[in-house]
Coordinates of C-alpha atoms and ligand atoms in Angstrom, one line a residue:
V1 CA 0.0 -28.8 -0.3
N2 CA -0.5 -28.4 3.3
V3 CA -2.8 -25.7 5.2
K4 CA 0.4 -23.8 6.0
D5 CA 1.5 -23.5 2.3
L6 CA -1.7 -23.4 0.6
H7 CA -2.3 -19.4 0.3
R8 CA 1.5 -18.4 1.0
T9 CA 2.9 -16.2 -1.6
G10 CA 5.4 -16.9 -4.4
Y11 CA 6.6 -13.6 -4.9
H12 CA 5.3 -11.6 -2.2
F13 CA 7.5 -10.6 1.0
Q14 CA 6.4 -12.5 3.9
P15 CA 8.3 -13.9 6.7
L16 CA 8.6 -17.7 7.6
K17 CA 5.9 -18.0 9.5
H18 CA 4.0 -15.5 12.4
W19 CA 2.4 -12.1 12.0
I20 CA 3.5 -9.2 10.3
N21 CA 1.8 -5.5 10.0
D22 CA 3.2 -2.2 8.9
P23 CA 6.1 -1.7 6.8
N24 CA 8.7 0.6 8.8
G25 CA 11.8 2.5 8.4
P26 CA 12.3 1.8 4.9
M27 CA 15.6 3.4 3.4
Y28 CA 18.2 2.9 1.3
F29 CA 22.1 3.2 2.8
N30 CA 25.2 2.3 1.0
G31 CA 23.8 0.2 -1.8
I32 CA 21.5 -2.0 0.2
Y33 CA 17.6 -1.4 0.7
H34 CA 16.1 -2.1 4.2
L35 CA 13.0 -3.2 5.3
F36 CA 11.6 -3.5 8.7
Y37 CA 8.6 -4.4 9.9
Q38 CA 5.9 -5.1 12.5
Y39 CA 6.5 -8.5 13.7
N40 CA 5.0 -10.8 16.5
P41 CA 8.3 -13.3 17.1
K42 CA 5.7 -15.5 19.0
G43 CA 2.4 -16.0 17.0
A44 CA -0.1 -15.6 13.9
V45 CA -1.8 -12.8 15.8
W46 CA -0.8 -9.0 16.7
G47 CA 1.4 -8.7 19.7
N48 CA 4.8 -9.0 21.4
I49 CA 5.7 -6.3 18.8
V50 CA 9.4 -5.9 17.0
W51 CA 10.7 -4.4 14.3
A52 CA 12.1 -7.7 12.2
H53 CA 14.4 -6.4 9.4
S54 CA 15.5 -7.6 6.2
V55 CA 17.9 -6.4 3.3
S56 CA 17.8 -6.5 -0.3
K57 CA 20.1 -5.4 -3.3
D58 CA 16.9 -4.7 -5.3
L59 CA 14.1 -4.9 -3.4
I60 CA 13.1 -8.0 -4.8
N61 CA 15.4 -10.7 -3.7
W62 CA 16.2 -10.7 0.5
E63 CA 18.1 -11.9 3.1
R64 CA 16.4 -12.0 6.9
L65 CA 18.4 -10.8 9.5
E66 CA 17.6 -10.7 13.4
P67 CA 15.1 -8.3 14.9
A68 CA 17.0 -4.6 14.6
I69 CA 14.5 -3.3 17.5
F70 CA 13.0 -4.8 20.3
P71 CA 11.3 -4.1 23.9
S72 CA 14.5 -4.2 26.1
K73 CA 13.9 -0.7 27.9
S74 CA 11.7 1.3 30.0
F75 CA 10.9 3.7 27.0
D76 CA 9.8 0.3 24.7
K77 CA 9.1 -2.5 27.4
Y78 CA 5.7 -3.2 26.2
G79 CA 6.2 -2.7 22.4
C80 CA 8.4 -1.2 19.7
W81 CA 5.7 0.3 17.3
S82 CA 5.8 1.7 13.9
G83 CA 8.4 4.9 12.5
S84 CA 10.6 5.9 9.7
A85 CA 14.4 6.2 9.2
T86 CA 15.9 9.4 8.2
I87 CA 19.4 10.0 6.5
L88 CA 21.2 12.7 8.5
P89 CA 24.0 14.7 7.0
G90 CA 27.3 12.6 7.0
N91 CA 25.4 9.7 5.9
K92 CA 23.9 8.8 9.4
P93 CA 20.8 6.9 9.5
V94 CA 18.6 7.1 12.7
I95 CA 15.4 5.3 13.2
L96 CA 12.5 7.1 15.2
Y97 CA 9.7 4.9 16.2
S98 CA 6.7 4.5 18.8
G99 CA 7.8 2.7 21.8
I100 CA 4.7 1.7 24.4
I101 CA 5.9 2.1 28.1
D102 CA 3.0 0.9 30.4
K103 CA 0.1 -1.6 30.1
N104 CA -2.3 1.7 29.3
N105 CA -0.7 1.6 26.0
T106 CA 0.9 5.3 26.7
Q107 CA 3.2 6.0 23.7
V108 CA 6.5 7.8 23.7
Q109 CA 8.7 8.3 20.8
N110 CA 12.4 7.0 20.6
Y111 CA 15.3 6.9 18.4
A112 CA 17.6 4.3 17.6
V113 CA 21.3 4.2 15.7
P114 CA 23.3 1.6 14.2
A115 CA 26.0 0.3 16.4
N116 CA 28.4 -0.1 13.6
L117 CA 27.9 2.3 10.7
S118 CA 30.8 0.0 8.7
D119 CA 28.2 -3.0 8.8
P120 CA 27.0 -2.8 5.4
Y121 CA 23.8 -4.9 6.7
L122 CA 23.3 -2.4 10.0
Q123 CA 22.3 -5.2 11.7
E124 CA 22.6 -4.3 15.7
W125 CA 20.9 -1.0 16.7
I126 CA 21.3 0.7 19.8
K127 CA 18.6 2.7 21.7
P128 CA 20.5 5.5 23.5
D129 CA 20.1 6.3 26.8
D130 CA 18.4 9.8 26.3
N131 CA 15.3 8.0 25.2
P132 CA 12.7 8.6 25.1
L133 CA 12.8 11.9 22.9
I134 CA 9.3 13.1 22.8
V135 CA 6.4 12.4 25.4
A136 CA 3.0 13.5 25.5
D137 CA 2.3 17.1 26.9
K138 CA -0.8 17.8 28.7
S139 CA -3.0 18.8 25.7
V140 CA -1.9 15.5 23.8
N141 CA -3.9 12.3 24.1
K142 CA -1.1 10.1 24.7
T143 CA -2.3 6.9 23.7
A144 CA -2.9 8.2 20.1
F145 CA 0.5 9.4 19.6
R146 CA 2.6 7.3 17.5
D147 CA 4.2 6.6 14.0
P148 CA 6.8 9.1 13.6
T149 CA 7.6 9.9 9.5
T150 CA 11.1 10.6 8.2
A151 CA 12.3 14.0 9.4
W152 CA 12.7 16.9 6.8
L153 CA 15.0 20.1 7.2
G154 CA 13.0 23.3 7.0
K155 CA 15.0 26.8 5.9
D156 CA 15.6 27.6 9.4
G157 CA 18.0 24.7 9.6
E158 CA 15.6 22.7 12.1
W159 CA 14.1 18.9 11.8
R160 CA 10.7 18.6 11.3
I161 CA 8.6 15.2 12.0
T162 CA 5.3 14.7 12.0
L163 CA 3.3 12.2 13.8
G164 CA -0.2 10.6 13.6
S165 CA -3.0 11.6 16.8
R166 CA -6.2 12.9 17.4
H167 CA -8.3 15.1 19.7
K168 CA -11.8 13.5 20.4
D169 CA -13.1 13.0 17.0
K170 CA -10.7 14.5 15.0
G171 CA -7.8 13.2 13.1
I172 CA -4.2 15.2 14.0
S173 CA -0.7 15.2 12.2
L174 CA 1.3 16.9 15.0
L175 CA 4.2 18.1 14.5
Y176 CA 7.5 18.6 16.0
K177 CA 10.9 20.6 15.5
S178 CA 14.3 20.2 16.4
K179 CA 17.9 21.3 16.2
D180 CA 20.1 18.9 17.0
F181 CA 17.4 15.7 16.5
I182 CA 17.3 15.4 20.2
N183 CA 15.7 17.9 21.7
W184 CA 12.2 18.3 20.2
T185 CA 9.5 20.7 20.8
R186 CA 5.7 20.6 19.6
V187 CA 4.9 23.2 17.1
K188 CA 1.5 24.5 18.6
K189 CA -0.5 24.2 15.4
P190 CA -0.4 20.9 13.9
L191 CA 0.7 20.2 10.6
H192 CA -2.7 19.1 9.2
S193 CA -5.9 17.9 10.6
V194 CA -9.6 16.8 9.6
D195 CA -12.7 16.5 11.9
G196 CA -14.6 13.6 11.9
T197 CA -11.9 11.1 10.6
G198 CA -11.1 9.7 14.2
N199 CA -7.4 8.5 15.0
W200 CA -4.6 9.1 12.2
E201 CA -2.2 6.2 12.0
C202 CA 1.1 6.5 9.8
P203 CA 1.2 9.8 8.3
D204 CA 3.4 10.2 5.6
F205 CA 4.4 13.8 4.2
F206 CA 6.7 14.0 0.9
P207 CA 7.1 16.0 -2.2
V208 CA 6.2 14.6 -5.4
S209 CA 7.8 16.7 -8.3
V210 CA 5.5 18.4 -10.8
Q211 CA 6.3 17.5 -14.8
G212 CA 9.9 16.6 -13.2
T213 CA 11.5 13.1 -14.2
K214 CA 13.3 12.7 -11.1
E215 CA 11.8 12.4 -7.2
L216 CA 13.0 13.9 -4.0
D217 CA 14.0 13.8 -0.9
T218 CA 11.9 14.2 2.0
S219 CA 13.6 17.5 3.1
V220 CA 13.0 18.9 -0.2
I221 CA 10.5 21.5 0.3
E222 CA 10.3 24.2 -2.2
G223 CA 10.5 24.4 -6.2
N224 CA 8.1 22.7 -9.0
I225 CA 6.4 20.4 -6.5
K226 CA 3.6 19.2 -4.5
H227 CA 3.3 17.7 -1.2
V228 CA 1.3 14.3 -0.3
M229 CA 0.1 14.3 3.0
K230 CA -0.9 10.3 3.5
I231 CA -2.9 9.1 6.5
S232 CA -4.0 5.6 7.6
L233 CA -7.7 5.6 8.8
D234 CA -8.2 3.4 11.5
A235 CA -11.5 3.1 11.3
T236 CA -11.7 2.3 7.5
R237 CA -8.4 0.7 7.4
Y238 CA -7.9 2.5 4.4
D239 CA -4.6 5.0 3.5
Y240 CA -5.4 8.4 2.3
Y241 CA -4.0 11.3 0.7
T242 CA -4.4 14.6 -0.7
L243 CA -1.9 16.6 -2.8
G244 CA -1.4 20.1 -1.7
K245 CA 1.2 22.7 -0.9
Y246 CA 3.3 22.8 2.3
N247 CA 3.3 26.4 3.5
T248 CA 6.9 26.8 5.0
K249 CA 6.3 30.0 6.8
K250 CA 3.5 29.0 8.6
D251 CA 4.4 25.3 8.9
K252 CA 1.2 24.2 7.5
Y253 CA 0.0 21.8 4.7
I254 CA -3.1 23.1 2.8
P255 CA -4.8 20.3 0.4
D256 CA -4.8 21.9 -3.1
K257 CA -8.7 23.3 -3.9
G258 CA -10.9 20.6 -4.6
M259 CA -9.1 17.7 -3.0
V260 CA -11.4 15.8 -0.9
D261 CA -9.8 15.0 2.8
G262 CA -10.8 12.2 4.7
W263 CA -13.2 9.3 4.3
N264 CA -13.8 10.3 0.6
G265 CA -10.5 11.2 -0.6
L266 CA -8.0 9.7 -2.9
R267 CA -6.6 6.1 -1.8
Y268 CA -3.0 4.9 -2.7
D269 CA -5.4 1.5 -3.1
R270 CA -8.8 0.5 -3.0
G271 CA -8.6 -2.5 -1.3
N272 CA -6.3 -4.7 1.4
F273 CA -3.2 -2.0 1.9
Y274 CA -2.7 -0.4 4.7
A275 CA -0.2 1.6 7.2
S276 CA 1.9 1.8 4.1
K277 CA 5.1 4.4 4.2
S278 CA 7.3 5.9 1.6
F279 CA 11.1 6.4 1.1
F280 CA 13.5 8.7 -1.2
D281 CA 15.8 6.2 -3.3
P282 CA 18.6 8.3 -4.3
A283 CA 20.3 5.1 -6.5
K284 CA 17.1 5.6 -9.2
N285 CA 16.0 9.3 -8.2
R286 CA 12.5 7.6 -7.3
R287 CA 10.0 7.5 -4.4
I288 CA 9.1 3.6 -3.2
L289 CA 6.0 2.9 -1.3
W290 CA 5.3 0.0 0.9
G291 CA 1.8 -1.3 2.1
W292 CA 0.8 -4.0 4.1
A293 CA -1.8 -6.1 3.3
N294 CA -3.8 -8.1 6.5
E295 CA -5.3 -11.3 5.9
S296 CA -9.2 -11.5 5.0
D297 CA -9.5 -14.9 6.9
Y298 CA -10.8 -15.8 10.0
V299 CA -8.3 -15.5 13.0
H300 CA -8.5 -19.2 13.6
D301 CA -7.8 -20.2 10.0
D302 CA -4.7 -17.3 10.6
V303 CA -3.4 -19.4 13.5
K304 CA -3.9 -22.8 11.5
K305 CA -1.6 -21.7 8.8
G306 CA 0.9 -20.2 11.3
W307 CA 1.3 -16.9 9.3
A308 CA -0.7 -14.0 8.7
G309 CA 0.3 -10.4 6.6
V310 CA 2.2 -10.1 3.6
Q311 CA 4.1 -6.9 2.2
L312 CA 2.6 -5.9 -1.0
I313 CA 5.2 -5.3 -4.2
P314 CA 7.0 -1.9 -3.5
R315 CA 5.3 0.6 -6.3
T316 CA 6.6 3.8 -7.7
I317 CA 4.8 7.4 -6.8
V318 CA 4.8 9.9 -9.3
L319 CA 2.2 12.9 -9.8
D320 CA -0.2 12.2 -12.8
P321 CA 0.4 14.5 -15.4
N322 CA -3.2 16.1 -14.7
G323 CA -1.5 17.0 -11.3
K324 CA -4.8 15.8 -9.4
Q325 CA -3.8 12.5 -8.1
L326 CA -0.7 9.8 -7.9
L327 CA 0.4 7.4 -10.3
L328 CA 1.3 3.9 -8.6
W329 CA 3.4 1.5 -10.4
P330 CA 5.2 -1.7 -9.4
V331 CA 8.7 -1.0 -9.2
E332 CA 10.9 -2.5 -12.0
E333 CA 12.9 -5.0 -10.5
L334 CA 9.9 -6.9 -10.2
E335 CA 10.1 -7.6 -13.5
T336 CA 13.2 -9.2 -13.4
L337 CA 11.2 -12.3 -11.4
R338 CA 9.1 -12.7 -15.2
G339 CA 9.6 -16.2 -16.6
K340 CA 7.9 -18.1 -18.9
K341 CA 5.6 -15.7 -21.3
V342 CA 2.5 -16.0 -23.4
E343 CA 0.9 -13.5 -25.6
L344 CA -2.2 -12.3 -27.4
T345 CA -2.9 -9.6 -29.7
N346 CA -6.2 -8.2 -31.4
K347 CA -8.4 -10.9 -30.1
K348 CA -12.1 -9.8 -30.4
L349 CA -14.2 -10.6 -27.3
E350 CA -18.0 -10.6 -28.3
K351 CA -20.6 -10.3 -25.6
G352 CA -20.3 -13.3 -23.2
E353 CA -17.1 -14.3 -24.6
Q354 CA -14.1 -15.9 -22.5
V355 CA -10.7 -16.5 -23.6
E356 CA -8.1 -18.6 -21.5
I357 CA -4.8 -17.1 -21.5
N358 CA -2.8 -20.6 -21.5
G359 CA 0.8 -21.4 -21.1
V360 CA 1.4 -19.5 -18.0
S361 CA 1.5 -20.5 -13.9
A362 CA -2.1 -18.8 -13.2
A363 CA -1.4 -19.0 -9.5
Q364 CA 1.9 -16.7 -9.9
A365 CA 1.7 -14.5 -12.3
D366 CA 2.2 -10.7 -13.9
V367 CA -0.5 -10.2 -16.7
E368 CA -0.3 -7.2 -18.7
V369 CA -3.3 -6.0 -21.2
T370 CA -4.6 -3.3 -22.9
F371 CA -8.6 -3.3 -24.2
S372 CA -10.0 -1.5 -26.6
F373 CA -13.6 -0.9 -27.9
G374 CA -15.2 1.0 -31.2
S375 CA -17.8 3.0 -29.5
L376 CA -19.1 4.4 -26.1
D377 CA -22.7 4.9 -27.4
K378 CA -23.8 1.6 -25.6
A379 CA -22.8 2.8 -21.9
E380 CA -25.0 2.5 -19.3
P381 CA -26.5 5.6 -17.8
F382 CA -25.0 6.3 -14.4
H383 CA -28.1 6.7 -12.2
S384 CA -27.9 10.0 -10.0
S385 CA -29.2 8.2 -7.1
W386 CA -25.5 6.6 -7.0
D387 CA -22.9 7.5 -4.7
R388 CA -20.5 9.0 -6.6
Y389 CA -17.7 7.9 -3.8
D390 CA -19.4 4.8 -3.3
A391 CA -17.9 2.2 -6.2
Q392 CA -17.6 -0.4 -3.9
K393 CA -21.2 -0.5 -3.5
L394 CA -21.9 0.0 -7.3
C395 CA -19.6 -3.1 -7.6
S396 CA -21.4 -5.4 -5.4
H397 CA -24.4 -4.6 -7.7
K398 CA -22.7 -5.0 -10.8
G399 CA -20.5 -7.7 -10.7
S400 CA -18.5 -9.2 -13.4
T401 CA -21.6 -11.5 -14.6
V402 CA -24.2 -8.8 -14.7
H403 CA -24.1 -8.2 -18.0
G404 CA -23.7 -4.5 -19.2
G405 CA -23.3 -2.4 -22.4
V406 CA -19.5 -1.1 -22.4
G407 CA -18.1 -3.7 -20.0
P408 CA -18.0 -5.6 -17.8
F409 CA -14.7 -6.6 -19.3
G410 CA -11.3 -7.6 -18.0
L411 CA -9.4 -10.3 -16.4
I412 CA -10.7 -13.5 -14.4
T413 CA -7.9 -14.6 -11.7
L414 CA -7.6 -17.6 -9.6
A415 CA -10.3 -18.9 -11.2
T416 CA -11.7 -22.9 -11.5
E417 CA -12.7 -24.2 -15.1
K418 CA -16.5 -23.9 -14.5
L419 CA -16.3 -20.8 -12.1
E420 CA -17.1 -22.3 -9.1
E421 CA -14.2 -19.9 -7.7
F422 CA -12.9 -17.0 -9.1
T423 CA -11.6 -13.3 -8.6
P424 CA -12.4 -11.1 -11.4
V425 CA -10.6 -7.5 -11.8
F426 CA -12.8 -5.8 -14.5
F427 CA -14.2 -2.1 -15.7
R428 CA -17.7 -1.0 -16.8
I429 CA -18.1 1.9 -18.6
F430 CA -21.5 4.6 -17.6
K431 CA -22.5 7.4 -19.1
D432 CA -23.6 10.7 -17.0
Q433 CA -24.4 13.3 -19.1
D434 CA -22.0 14.4 -21.4
K435 CA -19.1 12.4 -19.1
H436 CA -18.3 8.9 -19.0
V437 CA -17.4 7.4 -15.6
V438 CA -15.2 4.1 -15.2
L439 CA -15.8 1.8 -12.8
M440 CA -12.7 -0.9 -12.0
C441 CA -13.6 -3.6 -9.4
S442 CA -11.5 -6.1 -8.1
D443 CA -14.2 -8.7 -6.4
A444 CA -13.7 -11.2 -4.2
S445 CA -17.3 -12.2 -3.4
R446 CA -17.0 -15.8 -5.1
S447 CA -13.4 -16.3 -4.6
S448 CA -13.6 -19.1 -2.4
L449 CA -16.0 -22.2 -1.9
A450 CA -14.9 -22.0 1.8
D451 CA -17.1 -19.2 2.6
K452 CA -18.8 -19.1 5.8
K453 CA -21.1 -16.8 7.2
G454 CA -19.9 -13.3 8.1
T455 CA -16.3 -13.9 5.8
Y456 CA -14.9 -10.8 4.3
R457 CA -15.0 -10.8 0.8
P458 CA -15.6 -7.5 -0.8
S459 CA -16.0 -6.2 -3.8
F460 CA -13.5 -3.8 -3.8
A461 CA -13.3 -0.7 -6.5
G462 CA -12.8 2.5 -7.6
F463 CA -13.5 5.3 -10.1
V464 CA -10.7 5.7 -12.9
D465 CA -10.3 9.2 -13.8
V466 CA -9.1 8.3 -17.3
D467 CA -9.5 10.0 -20.6
L468 CA -11.2 7.9 -22.8
T469 CA -10.7 9.3 -26.4
D470 CA -8.8 6.5 -27.7
K471 CA -11.3 4.3 -26.4
K472 CA -8.6 1.9 -24.6
L473 CA -8.6 0.5 -20.9
S474 CA -5.4 -0.8 -19.5
L475 CA -5.0 -2.9 -16.8
R476 CA -2.1 -5.0 -15.3
S477 CA -2.9 -7.8 -12.3
L478 CA 0.0 -9.2 -9.9
I479 CA -2.0 -12.7 -9.1
D480 CA 0.0 -14.3 -6.3
H481 CA -1.8 -17.4 -4.8
S482 CA -3.7 -15.3 -2.1
V483 CA -2.8 -11.8 -3.5
V484 CA -4.2 -10.0 -6.5
E485 CA -2.8 -6.7 -7.1
S486 CA -4.1 -5.0 -9.7
F487 CA -3.3 -1.2 -11.9
G488 CA -5.9 0.2 -13.8
A489 CA -4.9 3.0 -16.3
N490 CA -1.1 2.8 -15.2
G491 CA -1.7 3.1 -12.0
K492 CA -4.5 5.5 -11.5
V493 CA -6.5 3.3 -9.3
C494 CA -5.0 0.6 -7.4
I495 CA -7.1 -2.5 -6.1
T496 CA -5.5 -5.2 -3.5
S497 CA -7.7 -8.5 -2.7
R498 CA -6.8 -11.2 -0.5
V499 CA -8.3 -14.3 -1.6
Y500 CA -8.5 -17.8 -0.2
P501 CA -9.5 -20.4 -3.0
T502 CA -9.6 -24.2 -2.3
L503 CA -10.1 -25.4 -5.5
A504 CA -8.0 -22.7 -7.7
T505 CA -4.7 -23.5 -6.4
Y506 CA -1.0 -24.4 -7.9
N507 CA -1.9 -25.9 -11.1
N508 CA -5.6 -26.0 -11.1
A509 CA -5.9 -22.1 -11.3
H510 CA -7.0 -20.4 -14.4
L511 CA -6.8 -17.4 -15.8
Y512 CA -9.2 -15.8 -18.4
A513 CA -9.9 -12.7 -20.4
F514 CA -13.5 -11.8 -20.3
N515 CA -16.3 -9.1 -21.9
N516 CA -19.6 -9.4 -20.7
G517 CA -21.1 -6.2 -22.3
T518 CA -23.1 -5.7 -25.4
E519 CA -20.3 -3.9 -27.2
A520 CA -17.6 -5.9 -28.3
V521 CA -14.2 -5.3 -27.2
K522 CA -10.6 -6.1 -28.5
I523 CA -7.7 -7.3 -26.7
E524 CA -5.3 -5.2 -28.4
S525 CA -2.5 -6.7 -26.2
L526 CA -1.8 -9.2 -23.7
T527 CA 1.0 -10.6 -22.3
A528 CA 1.2 -13.0 -19.2
W529 CA 4.2 -14.2 -17.5
S530 CA 4.7 -16.9 -15.2
M531 CA 6.5 -15.2 -12.1
N532 CA 9.7 -16.9 -10.4
K533 CA 10.3 -17.4 -6.8
P534 CA 13.0 -14.5 -5.3
Q535 CA 15.8 -15.4 -3.6
V536 CA 15.3 -15.5 0.2
M537 CA 18.6 -16.2 2.2
N538 CA 18.1 -17.5 5.6
Q539 CA 14.6 -19.3 4.7
Ligands
FRU27 C1 -0.8 0.5 12.3 C2 -0.7 0.4 13.7 C3 0.2 1.6 14.2 C4 1.0 0.8 15.2 C5 1.3 0.1 15.1 C6 1.4 -1.1 16.2 O1 -1.5 -0.9 11.8 O2 -1.6 0.4 14.7 O3 -0.5 2.9 14.5 O4 2.1 2.2 15.4 O5 0.4 -0.6 13.9 O6 1.4 -2.5 15.5

């Protein structure tokens, strides 16, 4: 296999070549899912940014189209940056995006509309002459002024959007209002802000239903709901969120009591997942999240392979019944790619035991497993000096080969037989006074023999807020050559790693389940599937 294909994904979304970043303007329109994304048509590094465009009937099989929005006017001459779609009354889609108008990176907000609403794919987009819609007023930082959200309708009949900005070191989501979607005015007070978080990129603001089975359009602002405020923090490159209440009278978002806002906050994903965007899918009454995973390799390696970046498998978003966090899960359509299947049940793993999952293509697989354990008595103490917010640091000390009490146990993905290369995804349970602390790790530190000094191979990790009374923990991993996307405890903690094995590739990759804790664990059930390639037209 040549260098261009060695780490290409089998079932994730990526273009044939070149650089991609943020997912843009995802929407469902007349039976078709649209995905736009930031794309460099000229190379595998960031630059020359246009909105590439693909369409699908099921979020899995795609048809590639020509770029929908590209620099062509004075209001977007230097780049067409991120933005969102809104379906206006009368079933009329409109896109809002950030245009770069000069070499100083000055940002404005523009709109684009389909040239022909009867084209089922909405291939051609028009940027009307009354653009730009919004320019920064004097009090706003015009180079930190971007990424408009999907609009929602207030009770006063006015549309609102928020966009990312900052004032000095304070991260801000600016709020704008409009009666006609053309004339926009800034609401004096921002929708939300947090000191010391730096620039906010790609904010997302939407309702989730409380105890409901149906998710909601972005314009649902009242009822048995909570609101989610997501921000992408440029300084750490993670997507953080809080749950809270949208005070529609004051046009202000207020996080729930006890929510941590900023660096130590909840994350959609504890790994390589950034600039995500959600949309409401009216066909299945669900909210779907798209996120981007950048490469973790050296830039010159990206250039050599001729491509950089993938879109992760779209995930549904629902509120955890505990009301304190979200649950993310791969869309059900992914299961249509499941091919050959192997199962394992009631398999006990003593300390130091490892069992190979044979019979599936381990480099391109979907694995679901439930582990159980007899007791928590042997859980290691959680030291009071450890940082309750820094799971990653703990994981970097307590790796999969460091023996423990209850755990580490989990999966070993993209492994060679002698474990020269491997990416383990695992749990480890600690006891902290009368509580238990569950650590989940996706550890890339030994994923590749090609590692040179200074490569980025983090031991991504999170703490899982899960009830252990039934003494069970579940894990799902989507393994796809250079991507390992994992979901702990039904989506309470998600971790995505990008890895670049040199030996554990294609048929030489192996998959194992393991236990390195003194407490024996049982694989209650494990199902693994080889994953087929989706159909992508215009390859
Ligand atoms: C986030 C981001 C956005 C911007 C776009 C440019 O990754 O920096 O803030 O609109 O990428 O490509």
